Tab-separated table of C-alpha atoms in Angstrom:
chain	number	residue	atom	x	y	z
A	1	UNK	CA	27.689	54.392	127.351
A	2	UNK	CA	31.366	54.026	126.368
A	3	UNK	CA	32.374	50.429	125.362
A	4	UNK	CA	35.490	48.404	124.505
A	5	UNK	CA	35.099	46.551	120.547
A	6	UNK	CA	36.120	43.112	120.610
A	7	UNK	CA	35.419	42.953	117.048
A	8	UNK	CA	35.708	45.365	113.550
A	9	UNK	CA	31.921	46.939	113.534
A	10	UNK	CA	31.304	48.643	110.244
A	11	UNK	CA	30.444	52.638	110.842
A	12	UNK	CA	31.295	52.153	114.256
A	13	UNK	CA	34.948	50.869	115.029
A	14	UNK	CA	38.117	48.928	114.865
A	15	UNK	CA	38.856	46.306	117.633
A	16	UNK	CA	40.154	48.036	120.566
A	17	UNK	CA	38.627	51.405	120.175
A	18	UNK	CA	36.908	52.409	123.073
A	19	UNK	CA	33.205	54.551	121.499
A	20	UNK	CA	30.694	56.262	123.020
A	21	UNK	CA	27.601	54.154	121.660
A	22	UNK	CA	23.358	54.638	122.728
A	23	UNK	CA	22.556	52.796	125.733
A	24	UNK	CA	19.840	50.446	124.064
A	25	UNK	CA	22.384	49.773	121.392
A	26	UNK	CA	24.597	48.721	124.192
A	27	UNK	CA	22.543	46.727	126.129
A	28	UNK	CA	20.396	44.900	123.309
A	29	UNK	CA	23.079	44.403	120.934
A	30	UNK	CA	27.074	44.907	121.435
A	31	UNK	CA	26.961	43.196	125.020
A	32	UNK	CA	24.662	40.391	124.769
A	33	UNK	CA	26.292	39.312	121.223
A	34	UNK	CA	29.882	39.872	122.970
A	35	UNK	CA	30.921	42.084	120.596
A	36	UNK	CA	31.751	44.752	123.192
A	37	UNK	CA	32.406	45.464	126.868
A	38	UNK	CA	31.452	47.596	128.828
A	39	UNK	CA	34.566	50.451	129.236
A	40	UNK	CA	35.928	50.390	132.755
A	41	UNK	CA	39.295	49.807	134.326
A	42	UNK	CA	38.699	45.530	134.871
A	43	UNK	CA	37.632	45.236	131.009
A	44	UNK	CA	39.887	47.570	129.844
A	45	UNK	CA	43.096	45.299	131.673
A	46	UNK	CA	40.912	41.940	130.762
A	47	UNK	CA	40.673	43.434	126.819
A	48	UNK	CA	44.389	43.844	126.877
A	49	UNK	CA	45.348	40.361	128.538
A	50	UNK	CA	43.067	38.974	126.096
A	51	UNK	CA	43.897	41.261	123.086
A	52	UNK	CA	46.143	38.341	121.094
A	53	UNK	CA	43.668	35.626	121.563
A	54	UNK	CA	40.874	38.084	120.191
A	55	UNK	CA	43.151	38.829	117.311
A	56	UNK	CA	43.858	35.358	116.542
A	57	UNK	CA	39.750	34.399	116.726
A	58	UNK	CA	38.899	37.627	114.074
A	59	UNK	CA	41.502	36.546	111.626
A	60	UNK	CA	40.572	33.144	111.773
A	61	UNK	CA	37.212	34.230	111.311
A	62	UNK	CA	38.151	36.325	108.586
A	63	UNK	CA	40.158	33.145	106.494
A	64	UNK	CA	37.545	31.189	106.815
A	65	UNK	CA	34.797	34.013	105.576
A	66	UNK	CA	36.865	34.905	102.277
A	67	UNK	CA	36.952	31.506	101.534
A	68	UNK	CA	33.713	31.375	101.043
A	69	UNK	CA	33.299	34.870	99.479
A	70	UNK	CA	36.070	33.597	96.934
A	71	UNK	CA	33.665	30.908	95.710
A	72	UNK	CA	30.542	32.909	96.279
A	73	UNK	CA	31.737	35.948	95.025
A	74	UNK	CA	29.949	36.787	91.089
A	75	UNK	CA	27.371	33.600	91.593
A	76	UNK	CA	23.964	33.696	90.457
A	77	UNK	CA	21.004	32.205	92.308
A	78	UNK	CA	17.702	31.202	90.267
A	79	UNK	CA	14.527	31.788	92.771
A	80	UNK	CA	11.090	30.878	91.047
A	81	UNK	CA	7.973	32.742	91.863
A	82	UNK	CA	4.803	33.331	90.187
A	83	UNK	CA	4.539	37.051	88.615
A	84	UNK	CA	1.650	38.815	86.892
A	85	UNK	CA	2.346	39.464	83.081
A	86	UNK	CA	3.872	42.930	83.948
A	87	UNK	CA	6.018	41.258	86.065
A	88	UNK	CA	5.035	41.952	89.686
A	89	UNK	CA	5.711	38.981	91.793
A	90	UNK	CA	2.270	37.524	94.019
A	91	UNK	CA	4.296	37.584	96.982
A	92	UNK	CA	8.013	38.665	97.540
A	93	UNK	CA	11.347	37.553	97.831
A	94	UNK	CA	13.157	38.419	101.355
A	95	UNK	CA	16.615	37.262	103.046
A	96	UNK	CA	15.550	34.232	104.091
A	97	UNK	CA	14.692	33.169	100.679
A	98	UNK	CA	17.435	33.661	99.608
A	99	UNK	CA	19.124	31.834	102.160
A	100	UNK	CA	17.366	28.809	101.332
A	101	UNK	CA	18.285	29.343	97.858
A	102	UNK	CA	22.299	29.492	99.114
A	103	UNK	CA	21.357	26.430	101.363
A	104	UNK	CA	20.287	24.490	98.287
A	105	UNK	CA	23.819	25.204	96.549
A	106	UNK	CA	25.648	23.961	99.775
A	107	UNK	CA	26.525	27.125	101.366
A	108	UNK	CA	25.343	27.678	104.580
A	109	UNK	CA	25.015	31.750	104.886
A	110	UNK	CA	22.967	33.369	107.986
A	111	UNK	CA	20.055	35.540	106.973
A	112	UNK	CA	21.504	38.738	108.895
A	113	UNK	CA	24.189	38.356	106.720
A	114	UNK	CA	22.579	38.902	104.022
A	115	UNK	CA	21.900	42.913	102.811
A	116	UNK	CA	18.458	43.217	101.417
A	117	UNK	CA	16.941	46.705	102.340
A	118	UNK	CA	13.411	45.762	100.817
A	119	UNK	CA	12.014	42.960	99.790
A	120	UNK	CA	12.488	41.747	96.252
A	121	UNK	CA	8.860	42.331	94.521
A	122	UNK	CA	9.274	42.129	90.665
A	123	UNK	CA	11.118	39.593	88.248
A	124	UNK	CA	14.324	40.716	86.613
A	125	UNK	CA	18.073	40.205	88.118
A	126	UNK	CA	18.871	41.717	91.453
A	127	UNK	CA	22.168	42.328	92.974
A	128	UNK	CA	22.522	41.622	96.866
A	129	UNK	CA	25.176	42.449	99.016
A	130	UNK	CA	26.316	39.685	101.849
A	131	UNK	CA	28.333	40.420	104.688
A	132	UNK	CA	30.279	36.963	105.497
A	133	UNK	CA	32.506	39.111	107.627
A	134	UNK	CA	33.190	42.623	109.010
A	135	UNK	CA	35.815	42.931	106.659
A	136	UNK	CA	34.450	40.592	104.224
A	137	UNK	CA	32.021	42.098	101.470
A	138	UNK	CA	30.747	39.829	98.536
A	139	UNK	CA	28.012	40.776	95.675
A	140	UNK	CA	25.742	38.033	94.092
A	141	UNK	CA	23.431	37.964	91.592
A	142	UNK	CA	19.567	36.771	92.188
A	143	UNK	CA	17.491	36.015	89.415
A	144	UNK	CA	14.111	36.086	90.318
A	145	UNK	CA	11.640	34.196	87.224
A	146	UNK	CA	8.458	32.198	86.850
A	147	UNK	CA	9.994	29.395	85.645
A	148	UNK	CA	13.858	27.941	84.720
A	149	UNK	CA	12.881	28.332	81.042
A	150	UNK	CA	12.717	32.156	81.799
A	151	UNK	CA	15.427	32.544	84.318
A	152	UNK	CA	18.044	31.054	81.745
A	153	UNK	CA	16.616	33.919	79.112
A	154	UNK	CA	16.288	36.937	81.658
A	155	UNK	CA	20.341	35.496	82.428
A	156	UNK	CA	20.948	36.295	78.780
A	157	UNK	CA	19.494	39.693	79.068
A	158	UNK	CA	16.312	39.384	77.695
A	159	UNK	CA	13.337	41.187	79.211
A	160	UNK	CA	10.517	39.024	80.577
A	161	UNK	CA	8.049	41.550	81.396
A	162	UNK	CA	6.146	42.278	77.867
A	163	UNK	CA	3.594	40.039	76.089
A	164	UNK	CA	5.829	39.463	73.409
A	165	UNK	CA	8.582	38.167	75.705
A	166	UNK	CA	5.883	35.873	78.149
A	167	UNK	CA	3.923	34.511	74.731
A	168	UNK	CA	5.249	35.652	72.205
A	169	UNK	CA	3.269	38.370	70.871
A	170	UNK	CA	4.584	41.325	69.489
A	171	UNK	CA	2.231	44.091	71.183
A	172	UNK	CA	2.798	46.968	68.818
A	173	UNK	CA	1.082	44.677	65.897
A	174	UNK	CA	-2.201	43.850	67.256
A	175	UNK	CA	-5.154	45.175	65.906
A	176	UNK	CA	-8.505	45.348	66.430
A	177	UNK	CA	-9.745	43.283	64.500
A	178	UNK	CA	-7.514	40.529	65.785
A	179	UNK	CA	-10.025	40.376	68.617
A	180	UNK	CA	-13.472	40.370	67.296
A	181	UNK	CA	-15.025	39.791	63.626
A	182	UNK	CA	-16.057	43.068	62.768
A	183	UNK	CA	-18.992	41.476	60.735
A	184	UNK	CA	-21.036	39.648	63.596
A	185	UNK	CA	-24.118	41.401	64.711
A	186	UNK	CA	-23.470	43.526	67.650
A	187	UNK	CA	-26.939	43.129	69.674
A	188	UNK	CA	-27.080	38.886	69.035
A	189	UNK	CA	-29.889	39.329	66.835
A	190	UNK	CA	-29.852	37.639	63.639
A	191	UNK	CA	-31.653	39.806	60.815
């Protein structure tokens, strides 16, 4: 199905074009959203009469989305979660946590705005990409921890995900005999 964009659509299209796009893409997405129309002779005179206002709308749109991304733009988001000792969260963190996180700052961000492939499943600091705008690309910073204590030391670059880091025990030092007294009878009888 051929369309007319009403809007800049990343790895399709600049506003104007006329594409060839799937029908189900079409139908279930560019149309219903208004971000197309369909490409025939009425749209195609209606698209140009309306080409200026359209214009107007996407750079407004576009002001108002790098505003934000100017303040946004290198933050970092703490997101507590309980981990194992290696690390591995219990659960995961997706987009819309991460919204909520952004919604507890004061920004109010959209969760298909926000680029998160997979799920976030292990503590450390993750970069995710947000799309405020077509045009409009910003990177922050998510630091996923068990606890604010640990998310200000991950910030610093220390690595939470060793026994020496969690409780302070240096691994490579233990021996055995820091776990049992090698002179207590083995089989509980006393001789």
């Amino acid at each position: 199905m051929e369309v007319i964009l009403l809007e800049r659509i990343s790895k399709l299209g600049q506003m104007g074009e006329t594409v060839k796009v799937r029908d189900g893409f079409a139908r279930n997405y560019l149309l219903p959203l208004g971000k197309a129309l369909r490409a025939n002779e009425g749209n195609k005179k209606r698209f140009e009469a309306e080409r200026a206002t359209l214009e107007a709308r996407n750079l407004e749109r576009k002001s108002e989305a790098q505003q934000v991304a100017d303040v946004l733009d290198g933050k970092t988001f703490v997101i507590v979660r309980a981990a194992g000792e290696t690390g591995q969260l219990y659960g995961s963190v997706a987009a819309r946590d991460i919204v909520e996180a952004l919604a507890a700052e004061g920004f109010n961000i959209a969760r298909n705005q926000v680029e998160l492939n997979t799920p976030i499943k292990a503590i450390g600091l993750h970069s995710v990409t947000m799309h405020l705008h077509s045009e409009v690309e910003i990177s922050v910073q998510v630091n996923v921890a068990r606890s604010a204590e640990e998310a200000e030391r991950q910030a610093k670059g220390e690595s939470l995900t060793s026994a020496d880091a969690i409780y302070g025990v240096d691994e490579d030092a233990l021996r055995p005999e820091d776990f049992f007294d090698p002179e207590a009878d083995r089989d509980g009888d006393e001789e």
